[in-house]
PDB file of C-alpha atoms in Angstrom:
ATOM      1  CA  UNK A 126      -3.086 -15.435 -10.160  1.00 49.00           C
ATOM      2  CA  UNK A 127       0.140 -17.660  -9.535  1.00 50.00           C
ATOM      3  CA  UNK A 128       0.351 -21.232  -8.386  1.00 48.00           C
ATOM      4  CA  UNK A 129       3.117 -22.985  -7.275  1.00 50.00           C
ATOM      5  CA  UNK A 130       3.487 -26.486  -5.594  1.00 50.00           C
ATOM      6  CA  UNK A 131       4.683 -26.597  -1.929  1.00 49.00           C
ATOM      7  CA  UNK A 132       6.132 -29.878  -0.213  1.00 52.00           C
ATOM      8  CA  UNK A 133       3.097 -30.195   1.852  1.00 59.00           C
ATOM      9  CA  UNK A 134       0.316 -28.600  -0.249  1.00 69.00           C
ATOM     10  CA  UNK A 135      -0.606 -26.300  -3.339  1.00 83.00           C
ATOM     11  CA  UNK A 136      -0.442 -22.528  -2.826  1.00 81.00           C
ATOM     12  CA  UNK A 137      -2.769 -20.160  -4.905  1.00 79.00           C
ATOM     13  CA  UNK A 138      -1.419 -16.040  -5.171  1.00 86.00           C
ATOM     14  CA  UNK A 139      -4.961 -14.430  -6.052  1.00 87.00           C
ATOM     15  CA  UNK A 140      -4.716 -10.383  -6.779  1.00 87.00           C
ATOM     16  CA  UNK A 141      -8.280  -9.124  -7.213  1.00 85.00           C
ATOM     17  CA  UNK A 142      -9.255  -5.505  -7.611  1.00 83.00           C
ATOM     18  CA  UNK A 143     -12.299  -4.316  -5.816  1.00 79.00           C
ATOM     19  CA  UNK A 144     -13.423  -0.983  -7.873  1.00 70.00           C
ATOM     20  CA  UNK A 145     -14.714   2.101  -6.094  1.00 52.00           C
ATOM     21  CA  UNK A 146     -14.405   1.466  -2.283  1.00 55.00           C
ATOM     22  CA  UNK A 147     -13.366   3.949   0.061  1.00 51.00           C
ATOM     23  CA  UNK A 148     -13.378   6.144  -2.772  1.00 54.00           C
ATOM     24  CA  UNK A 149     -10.582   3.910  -4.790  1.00 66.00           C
ATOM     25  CA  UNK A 150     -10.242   1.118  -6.106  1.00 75.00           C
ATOM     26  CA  UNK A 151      -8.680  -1.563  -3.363  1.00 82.00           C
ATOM     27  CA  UNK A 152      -5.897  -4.052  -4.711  1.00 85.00           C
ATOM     28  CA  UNK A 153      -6.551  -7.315  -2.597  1.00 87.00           C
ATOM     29  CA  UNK A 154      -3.935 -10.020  -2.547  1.00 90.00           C
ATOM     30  CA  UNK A 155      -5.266 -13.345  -1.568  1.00 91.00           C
ATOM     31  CA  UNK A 156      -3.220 -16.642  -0.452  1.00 89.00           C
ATOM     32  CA  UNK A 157      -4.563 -19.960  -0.099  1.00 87.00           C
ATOM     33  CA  UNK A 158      -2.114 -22.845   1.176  1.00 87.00           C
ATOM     34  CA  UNK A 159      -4.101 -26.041   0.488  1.00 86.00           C
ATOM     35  CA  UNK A 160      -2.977 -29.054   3.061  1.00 84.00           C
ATOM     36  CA  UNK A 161      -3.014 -32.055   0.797  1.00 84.00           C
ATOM     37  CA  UNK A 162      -6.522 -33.570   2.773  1.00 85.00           C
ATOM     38  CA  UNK A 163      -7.571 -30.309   1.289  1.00 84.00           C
ATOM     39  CA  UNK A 164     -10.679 -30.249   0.841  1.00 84.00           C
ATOM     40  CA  UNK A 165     -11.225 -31.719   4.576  1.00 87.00           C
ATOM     41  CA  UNK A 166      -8.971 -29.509   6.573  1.00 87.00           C
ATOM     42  CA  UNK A 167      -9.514 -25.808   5.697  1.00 88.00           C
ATOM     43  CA  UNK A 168      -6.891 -23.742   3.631  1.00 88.00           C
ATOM     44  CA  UNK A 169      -4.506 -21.145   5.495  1.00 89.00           C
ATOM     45  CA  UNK A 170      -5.500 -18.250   4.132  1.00 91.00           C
ATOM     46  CA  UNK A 171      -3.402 -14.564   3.968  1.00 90.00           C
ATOM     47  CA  UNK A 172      -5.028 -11.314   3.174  1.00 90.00           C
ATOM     48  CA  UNK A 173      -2.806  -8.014   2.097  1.00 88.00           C
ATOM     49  CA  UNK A 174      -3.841  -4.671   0.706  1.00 86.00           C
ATOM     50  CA  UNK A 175      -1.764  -1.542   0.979  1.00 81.00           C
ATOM     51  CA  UNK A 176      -4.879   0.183   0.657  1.00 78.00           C
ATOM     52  CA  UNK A 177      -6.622  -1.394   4.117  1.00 79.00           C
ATOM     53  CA  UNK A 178      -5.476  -1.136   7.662  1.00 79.00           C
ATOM     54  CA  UNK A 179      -3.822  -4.549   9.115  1.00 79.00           C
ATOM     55  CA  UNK A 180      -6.602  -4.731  11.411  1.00 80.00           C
ATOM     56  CA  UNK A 181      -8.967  -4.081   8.117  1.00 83.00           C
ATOM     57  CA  UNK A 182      -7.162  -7.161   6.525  1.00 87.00           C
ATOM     58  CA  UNK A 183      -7.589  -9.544   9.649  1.00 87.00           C
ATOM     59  CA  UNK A 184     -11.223  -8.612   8.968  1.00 86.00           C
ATOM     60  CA  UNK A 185     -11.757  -9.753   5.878  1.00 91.00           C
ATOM     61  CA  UNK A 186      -9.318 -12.944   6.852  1.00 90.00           C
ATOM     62  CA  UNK A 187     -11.843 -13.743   9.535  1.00 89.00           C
ATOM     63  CA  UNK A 188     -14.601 -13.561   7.537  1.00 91.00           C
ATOM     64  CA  UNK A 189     -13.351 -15.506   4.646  1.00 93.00           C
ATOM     65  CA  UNK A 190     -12.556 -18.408   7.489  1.00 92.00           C
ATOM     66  CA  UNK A 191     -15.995 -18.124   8.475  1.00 92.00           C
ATOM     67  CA  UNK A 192     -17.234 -18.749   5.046  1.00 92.00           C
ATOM     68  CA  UNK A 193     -14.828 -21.497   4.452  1.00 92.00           C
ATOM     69  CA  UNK A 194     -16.227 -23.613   7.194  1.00 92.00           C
ATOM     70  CA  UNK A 195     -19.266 -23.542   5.037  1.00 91.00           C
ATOM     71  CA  UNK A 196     -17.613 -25.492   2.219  1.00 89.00           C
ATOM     72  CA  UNK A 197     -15.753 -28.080   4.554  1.00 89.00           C
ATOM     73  CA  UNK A 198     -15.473 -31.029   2.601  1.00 89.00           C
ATOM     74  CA  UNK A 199     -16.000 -29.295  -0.998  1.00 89.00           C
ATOM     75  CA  UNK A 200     -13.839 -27.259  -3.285  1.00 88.00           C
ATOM     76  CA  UNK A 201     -13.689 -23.598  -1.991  1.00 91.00           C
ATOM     77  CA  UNK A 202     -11.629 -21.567  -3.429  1.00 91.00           C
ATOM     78  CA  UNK A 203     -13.224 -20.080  -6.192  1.00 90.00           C
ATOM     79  CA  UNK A 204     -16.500 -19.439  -4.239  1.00 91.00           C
ATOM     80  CA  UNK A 205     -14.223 -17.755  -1.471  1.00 93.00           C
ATOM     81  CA  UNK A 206     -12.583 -15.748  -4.155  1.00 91.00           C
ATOM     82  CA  UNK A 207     -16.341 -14.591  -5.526  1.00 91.00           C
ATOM     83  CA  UNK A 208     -17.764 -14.062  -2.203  1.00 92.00           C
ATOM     84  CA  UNK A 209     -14.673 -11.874  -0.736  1.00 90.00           C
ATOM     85  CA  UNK A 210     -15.576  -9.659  -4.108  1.00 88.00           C
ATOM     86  CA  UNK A 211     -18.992  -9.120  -3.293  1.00 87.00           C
ATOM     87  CA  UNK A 212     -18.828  -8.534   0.118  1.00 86.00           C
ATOM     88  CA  UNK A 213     -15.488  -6.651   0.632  1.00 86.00           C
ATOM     89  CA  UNK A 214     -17.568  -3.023   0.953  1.00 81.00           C
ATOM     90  CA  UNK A 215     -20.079  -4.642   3.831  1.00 80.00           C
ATOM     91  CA  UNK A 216     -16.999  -5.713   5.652  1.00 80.00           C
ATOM     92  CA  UNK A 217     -14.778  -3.100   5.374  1.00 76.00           C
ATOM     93  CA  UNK A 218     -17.573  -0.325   6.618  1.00 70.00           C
ATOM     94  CA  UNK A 219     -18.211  -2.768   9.969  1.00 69.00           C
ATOM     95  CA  UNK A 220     -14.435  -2.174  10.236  1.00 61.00           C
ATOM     96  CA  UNK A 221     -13.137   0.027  12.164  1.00 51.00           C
ATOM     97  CA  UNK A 222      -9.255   1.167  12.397  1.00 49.00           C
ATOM     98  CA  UNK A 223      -7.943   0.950  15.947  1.00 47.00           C
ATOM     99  CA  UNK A 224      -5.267   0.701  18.183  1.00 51.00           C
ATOM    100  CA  UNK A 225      -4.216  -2.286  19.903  1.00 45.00           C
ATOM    101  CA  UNK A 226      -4.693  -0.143  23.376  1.00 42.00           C
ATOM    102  CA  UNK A 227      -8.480   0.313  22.112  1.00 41.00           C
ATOM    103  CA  UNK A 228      -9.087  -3.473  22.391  1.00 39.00           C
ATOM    104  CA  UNK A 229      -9.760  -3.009  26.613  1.00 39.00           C
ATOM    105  CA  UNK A 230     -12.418  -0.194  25.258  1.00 41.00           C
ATOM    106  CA  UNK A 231     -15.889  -1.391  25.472  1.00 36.00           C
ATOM    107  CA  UNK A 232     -17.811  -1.039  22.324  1.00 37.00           C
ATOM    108  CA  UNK A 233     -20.416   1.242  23.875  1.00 36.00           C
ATOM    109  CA  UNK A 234     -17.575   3.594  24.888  1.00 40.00           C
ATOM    110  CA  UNK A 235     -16.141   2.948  21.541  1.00 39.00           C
ATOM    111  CA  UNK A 236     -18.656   5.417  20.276  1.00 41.00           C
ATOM    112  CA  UNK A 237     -18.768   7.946  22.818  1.00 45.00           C
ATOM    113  CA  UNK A 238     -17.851  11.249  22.063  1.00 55.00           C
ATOM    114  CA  UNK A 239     -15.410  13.018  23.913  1.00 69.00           C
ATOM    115  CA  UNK A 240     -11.321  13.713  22.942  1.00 85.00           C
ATOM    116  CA  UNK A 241     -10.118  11.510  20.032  1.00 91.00           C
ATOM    117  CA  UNK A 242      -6.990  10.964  18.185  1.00 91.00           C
ATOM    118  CA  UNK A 243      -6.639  10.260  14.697  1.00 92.00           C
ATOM    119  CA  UNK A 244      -2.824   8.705  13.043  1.00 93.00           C
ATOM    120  CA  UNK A 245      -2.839   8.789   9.246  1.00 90.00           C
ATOM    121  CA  UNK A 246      -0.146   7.951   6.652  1.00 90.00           C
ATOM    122  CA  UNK A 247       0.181   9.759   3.474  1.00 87.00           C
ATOM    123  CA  UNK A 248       2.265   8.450   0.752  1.00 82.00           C
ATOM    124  CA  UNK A 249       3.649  11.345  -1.109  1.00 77.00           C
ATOM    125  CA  UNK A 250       3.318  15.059  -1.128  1.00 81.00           C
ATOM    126  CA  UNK A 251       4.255  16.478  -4.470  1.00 76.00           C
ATOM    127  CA  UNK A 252       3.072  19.925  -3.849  1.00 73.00           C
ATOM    128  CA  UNK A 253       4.407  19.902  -0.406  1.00 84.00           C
ATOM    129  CA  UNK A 254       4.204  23.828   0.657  1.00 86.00           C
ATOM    130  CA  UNK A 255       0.583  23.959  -0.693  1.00 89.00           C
ATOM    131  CA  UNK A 256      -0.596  20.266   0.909  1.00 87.00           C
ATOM    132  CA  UNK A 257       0.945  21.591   4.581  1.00 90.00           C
ATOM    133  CA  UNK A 258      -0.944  24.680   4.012  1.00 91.00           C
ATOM    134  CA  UNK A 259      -3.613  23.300   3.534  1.00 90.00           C
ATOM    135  CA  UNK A 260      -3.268  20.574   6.505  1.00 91.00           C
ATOM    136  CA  UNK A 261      -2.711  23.488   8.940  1.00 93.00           C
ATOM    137  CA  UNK A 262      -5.564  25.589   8.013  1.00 91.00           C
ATOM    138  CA  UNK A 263      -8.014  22.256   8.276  1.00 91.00           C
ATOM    139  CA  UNK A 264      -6.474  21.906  11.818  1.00 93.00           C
ATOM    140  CA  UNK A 265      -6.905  25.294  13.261  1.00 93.00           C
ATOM    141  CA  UNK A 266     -10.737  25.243  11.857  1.00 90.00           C
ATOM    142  CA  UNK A 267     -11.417  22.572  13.244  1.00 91.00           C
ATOM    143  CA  UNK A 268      -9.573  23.163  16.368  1.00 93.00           C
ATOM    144  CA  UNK A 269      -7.632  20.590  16.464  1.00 94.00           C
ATOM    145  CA  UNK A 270      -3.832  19.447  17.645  1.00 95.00           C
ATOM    146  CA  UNK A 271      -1.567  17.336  17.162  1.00 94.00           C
ATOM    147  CA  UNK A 272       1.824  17.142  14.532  1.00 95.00           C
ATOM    148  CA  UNK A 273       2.303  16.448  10.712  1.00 94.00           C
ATOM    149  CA  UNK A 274       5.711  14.625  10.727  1.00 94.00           C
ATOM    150  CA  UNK A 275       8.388  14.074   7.902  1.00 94.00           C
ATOM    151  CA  UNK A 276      10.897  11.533   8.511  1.00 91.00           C
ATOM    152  CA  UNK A 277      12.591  10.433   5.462  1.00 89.00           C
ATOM    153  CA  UNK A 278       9.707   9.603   3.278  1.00 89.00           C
ATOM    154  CA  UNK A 279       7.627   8.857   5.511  1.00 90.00           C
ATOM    155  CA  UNK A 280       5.061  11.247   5.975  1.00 90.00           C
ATOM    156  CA  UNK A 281       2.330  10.896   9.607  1.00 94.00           C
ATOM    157  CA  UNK A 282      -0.349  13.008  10.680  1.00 94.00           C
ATOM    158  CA  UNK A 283      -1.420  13.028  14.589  1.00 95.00           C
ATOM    159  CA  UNK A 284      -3.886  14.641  15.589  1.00 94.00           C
ATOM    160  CA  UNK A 285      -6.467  15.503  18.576  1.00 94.00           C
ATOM    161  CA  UNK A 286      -9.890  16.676  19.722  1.00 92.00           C
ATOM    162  CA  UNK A 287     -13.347  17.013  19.565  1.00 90.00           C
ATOM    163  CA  UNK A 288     -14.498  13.327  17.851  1.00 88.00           C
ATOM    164  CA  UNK A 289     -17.026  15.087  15.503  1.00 87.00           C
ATOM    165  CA  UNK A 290     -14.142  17.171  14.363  1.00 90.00           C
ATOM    166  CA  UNK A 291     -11.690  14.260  14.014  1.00 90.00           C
ATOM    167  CA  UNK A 292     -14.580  12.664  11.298  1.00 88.00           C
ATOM    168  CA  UNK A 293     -14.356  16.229   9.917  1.00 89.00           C
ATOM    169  CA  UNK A 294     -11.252  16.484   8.976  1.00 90.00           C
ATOM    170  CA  UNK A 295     -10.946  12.626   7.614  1.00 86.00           C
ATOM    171  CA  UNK A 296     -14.020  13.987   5.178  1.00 84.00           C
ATOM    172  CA  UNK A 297     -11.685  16.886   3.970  1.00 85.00           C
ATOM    173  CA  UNK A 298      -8.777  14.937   3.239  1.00 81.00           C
ATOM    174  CA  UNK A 299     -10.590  12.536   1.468  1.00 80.00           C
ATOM    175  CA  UNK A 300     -12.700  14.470  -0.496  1.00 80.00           C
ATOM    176  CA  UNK A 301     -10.609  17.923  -1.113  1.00 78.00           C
ATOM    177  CA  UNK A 302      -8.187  18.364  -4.271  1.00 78.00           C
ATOM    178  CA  UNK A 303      -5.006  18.975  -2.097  1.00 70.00           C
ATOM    179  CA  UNK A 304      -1.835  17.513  -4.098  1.00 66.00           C
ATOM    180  CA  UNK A 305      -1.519  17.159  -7.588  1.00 61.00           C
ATOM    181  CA  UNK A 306      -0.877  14.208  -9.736  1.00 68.00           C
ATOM    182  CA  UNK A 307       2.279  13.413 -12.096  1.00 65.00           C
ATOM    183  CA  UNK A 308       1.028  16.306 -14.703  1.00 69.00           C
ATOM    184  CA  UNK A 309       0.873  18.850 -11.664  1.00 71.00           C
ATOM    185  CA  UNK A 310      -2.908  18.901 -11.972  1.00 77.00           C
ATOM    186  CA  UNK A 311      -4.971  19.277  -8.876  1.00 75.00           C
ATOM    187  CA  UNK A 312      -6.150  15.738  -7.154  1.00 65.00           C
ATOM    188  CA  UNK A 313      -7.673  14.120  -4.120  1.00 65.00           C
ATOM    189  CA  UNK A 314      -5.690  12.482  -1.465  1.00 64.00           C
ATOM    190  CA  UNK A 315      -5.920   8.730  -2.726  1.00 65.00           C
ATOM    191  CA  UNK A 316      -3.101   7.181  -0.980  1.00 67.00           C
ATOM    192  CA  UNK A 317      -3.892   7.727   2.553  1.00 79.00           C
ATOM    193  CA  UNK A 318      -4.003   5.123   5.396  1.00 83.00           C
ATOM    194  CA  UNK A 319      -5.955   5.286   8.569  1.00 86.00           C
ATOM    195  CA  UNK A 320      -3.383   3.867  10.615  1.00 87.00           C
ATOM    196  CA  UNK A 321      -5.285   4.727  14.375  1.00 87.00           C
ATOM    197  CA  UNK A 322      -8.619   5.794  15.301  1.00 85.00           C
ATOM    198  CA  UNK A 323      -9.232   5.791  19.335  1.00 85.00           C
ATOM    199  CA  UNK A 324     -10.357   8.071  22.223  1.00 85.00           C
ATOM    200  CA  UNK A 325      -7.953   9.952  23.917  1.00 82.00           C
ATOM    201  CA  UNK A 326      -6.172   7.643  27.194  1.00 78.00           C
ATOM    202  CA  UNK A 327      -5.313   8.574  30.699  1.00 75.00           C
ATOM    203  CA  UNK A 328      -1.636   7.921  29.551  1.00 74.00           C
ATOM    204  CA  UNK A 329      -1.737  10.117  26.545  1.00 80.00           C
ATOM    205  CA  UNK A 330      -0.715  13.417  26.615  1.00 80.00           C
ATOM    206  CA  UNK A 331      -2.508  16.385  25.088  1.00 83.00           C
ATOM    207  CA  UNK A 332      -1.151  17.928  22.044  1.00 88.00           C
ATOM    208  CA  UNK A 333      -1.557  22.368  22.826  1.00 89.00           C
ATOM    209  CA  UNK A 334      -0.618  23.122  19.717  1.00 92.00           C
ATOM    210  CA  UNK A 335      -0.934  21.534  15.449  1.00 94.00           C
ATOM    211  CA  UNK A 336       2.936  21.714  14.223  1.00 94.00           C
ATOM    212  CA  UNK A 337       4.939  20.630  11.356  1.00 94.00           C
ATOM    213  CA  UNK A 338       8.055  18.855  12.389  1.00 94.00           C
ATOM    214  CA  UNK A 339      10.899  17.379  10.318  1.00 93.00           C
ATOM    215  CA  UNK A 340      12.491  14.556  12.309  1.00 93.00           C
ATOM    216  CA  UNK A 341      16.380  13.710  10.859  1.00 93.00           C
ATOM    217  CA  UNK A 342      16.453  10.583  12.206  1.00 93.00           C
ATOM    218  CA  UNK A 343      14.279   7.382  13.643  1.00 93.00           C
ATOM    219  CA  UNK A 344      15.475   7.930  17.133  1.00 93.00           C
ATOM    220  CA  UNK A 345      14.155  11.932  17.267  1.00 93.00           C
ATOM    221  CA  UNK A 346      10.923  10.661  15.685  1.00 93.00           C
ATOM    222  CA  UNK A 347      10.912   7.842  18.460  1.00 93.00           C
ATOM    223  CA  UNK A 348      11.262  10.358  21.362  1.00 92.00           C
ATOM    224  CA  UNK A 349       8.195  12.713  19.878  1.00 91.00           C
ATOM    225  CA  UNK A 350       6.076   9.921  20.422  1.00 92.00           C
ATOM    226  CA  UNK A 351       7.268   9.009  23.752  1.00 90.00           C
ATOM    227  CA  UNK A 352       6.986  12.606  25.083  1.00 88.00           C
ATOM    228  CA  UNK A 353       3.188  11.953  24.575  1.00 87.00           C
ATOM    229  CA  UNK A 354       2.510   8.660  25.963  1.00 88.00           C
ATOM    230  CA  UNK A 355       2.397   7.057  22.212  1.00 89.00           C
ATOM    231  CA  UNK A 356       5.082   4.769  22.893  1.00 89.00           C
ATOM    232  CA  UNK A 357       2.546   1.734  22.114  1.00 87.00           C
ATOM    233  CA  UNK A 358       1.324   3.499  19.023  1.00 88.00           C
ATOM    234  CA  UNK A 359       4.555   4.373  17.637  1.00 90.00           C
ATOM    235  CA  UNK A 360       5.311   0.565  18.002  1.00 90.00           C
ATOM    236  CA  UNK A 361       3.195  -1.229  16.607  1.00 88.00           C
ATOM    237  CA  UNK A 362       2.600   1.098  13.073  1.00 89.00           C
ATOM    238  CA  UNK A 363       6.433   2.441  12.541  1.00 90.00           C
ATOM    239  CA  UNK A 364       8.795   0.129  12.494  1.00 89.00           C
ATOM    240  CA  UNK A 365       6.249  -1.405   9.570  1.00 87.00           C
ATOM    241  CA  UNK A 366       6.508   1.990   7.773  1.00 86.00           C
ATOM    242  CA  UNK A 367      10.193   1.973   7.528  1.00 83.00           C
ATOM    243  CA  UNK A 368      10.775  -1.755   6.034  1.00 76.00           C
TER     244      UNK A 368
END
């Protein structure tokens, strides 16, 4: 970990490794800004992982707030750092990845079935004709629609229908050898984000068909998105993707 002084504080730069959740290991980097009444006033804390969702990360934020409060008064850090490593798994399975537009959703119809839609990010394809193979033949057996984009290097998957189906799928790509690693050998799907996970909105439109699309620039990538109601979605999780 780093520290370094601040006019108005002490900041700490924690990285801790979480090993086997979500079926790899999680790279968590922790600040803590200290106010100097530190430790009467509670630290500002910042939570990143490129292997958890943003909303994922506010998550574990909250909770490490909540568990701060309990130390008012007392030198925290080091039990915050302890606790976030022993409790990361419970928090991250109460998480779930969603939308901003899912926030009106109650949480009973959170977990109704019916017609969902699933965004991922994938990171790299180095077997690319094999991996979108493979992607396609998921999506017809499990009858679902929706796009797998290229942009750049950005790679997105969109996809719709039946929710059971939708948890299918995320089992598949997970747990099925469908790239290969640096020596061309056959491995799982490890650096995959579950960007969205919601039901299906009045405003969204209803993908007919699964297709591969290469998009030459922002703009045409923009416009698919728009055509089906996904302005919001494209939003808030894009622009991020191309910094």
């Amino acid at each position: 970990f780093n520290i370094f002084s601040e006019t108005h504080g002490i900041t700490f730069r924690i990285q801790i490794t979480v090993k086997e959740l979500l079926d790899t290991d999680v790279l968590l980097k922790l600040l803590f800004h200290l106010p100097v009444n530190y430790p009467s006033i509670l630290p500002d804390i910042s939570v990143n992982s490129d292997q958890l969702t943003r909303a994922q990360c506010m998550d574990v934020k909250d909770k490490l707030l909540e568990q701060a409060k309990k130390h008012l008064s007392e030198p925290m850090v080091h039990e915050l750092v302890l606790w976030v490593q022993q409790h990361l798994k419970n928090i991250i399975r109460q998480s779930t990845p969603v939308c901003s537009e899912k926030t009106t959703l109650s949480r009973e119809a959170s977990t109704e079935d019916g017609i969902w839609m699933l965004f991922l990010h994938l990171d790299h394809m180095r077997a690319k004709a094999k991996y979108v193979k493979t992607v396609e033949k998921w999506a017809s057996d499990l009858k679902l629609t929706g796009r797998l984009m290229f942009m750049g290097k950005i790679i997105l998957i969109l996809l719709q229908g039946d929710r059971s189906n939708i948890k299918e799928y995320l089992i598949l790509q997970k747990t099925s050898k469908v790239d290969v690693d640096s020596s061309r050998k056959k491995c799982k799907e490890k650096m995959i984000s579950v960007l969205c996970e919601t039901k299906i909105q009045p405003q969204h439109a209803r993908f007919q068909t699964f297709e591969v699309k290469d998009y030459s620039t922002v703009h045409e990538l923009q416009k698919e998105f728009e055509a089906a109601g996904l302005s919001a979605l494209f939003s808030e999780f894009v622009p991020a993707l191309l910094k």
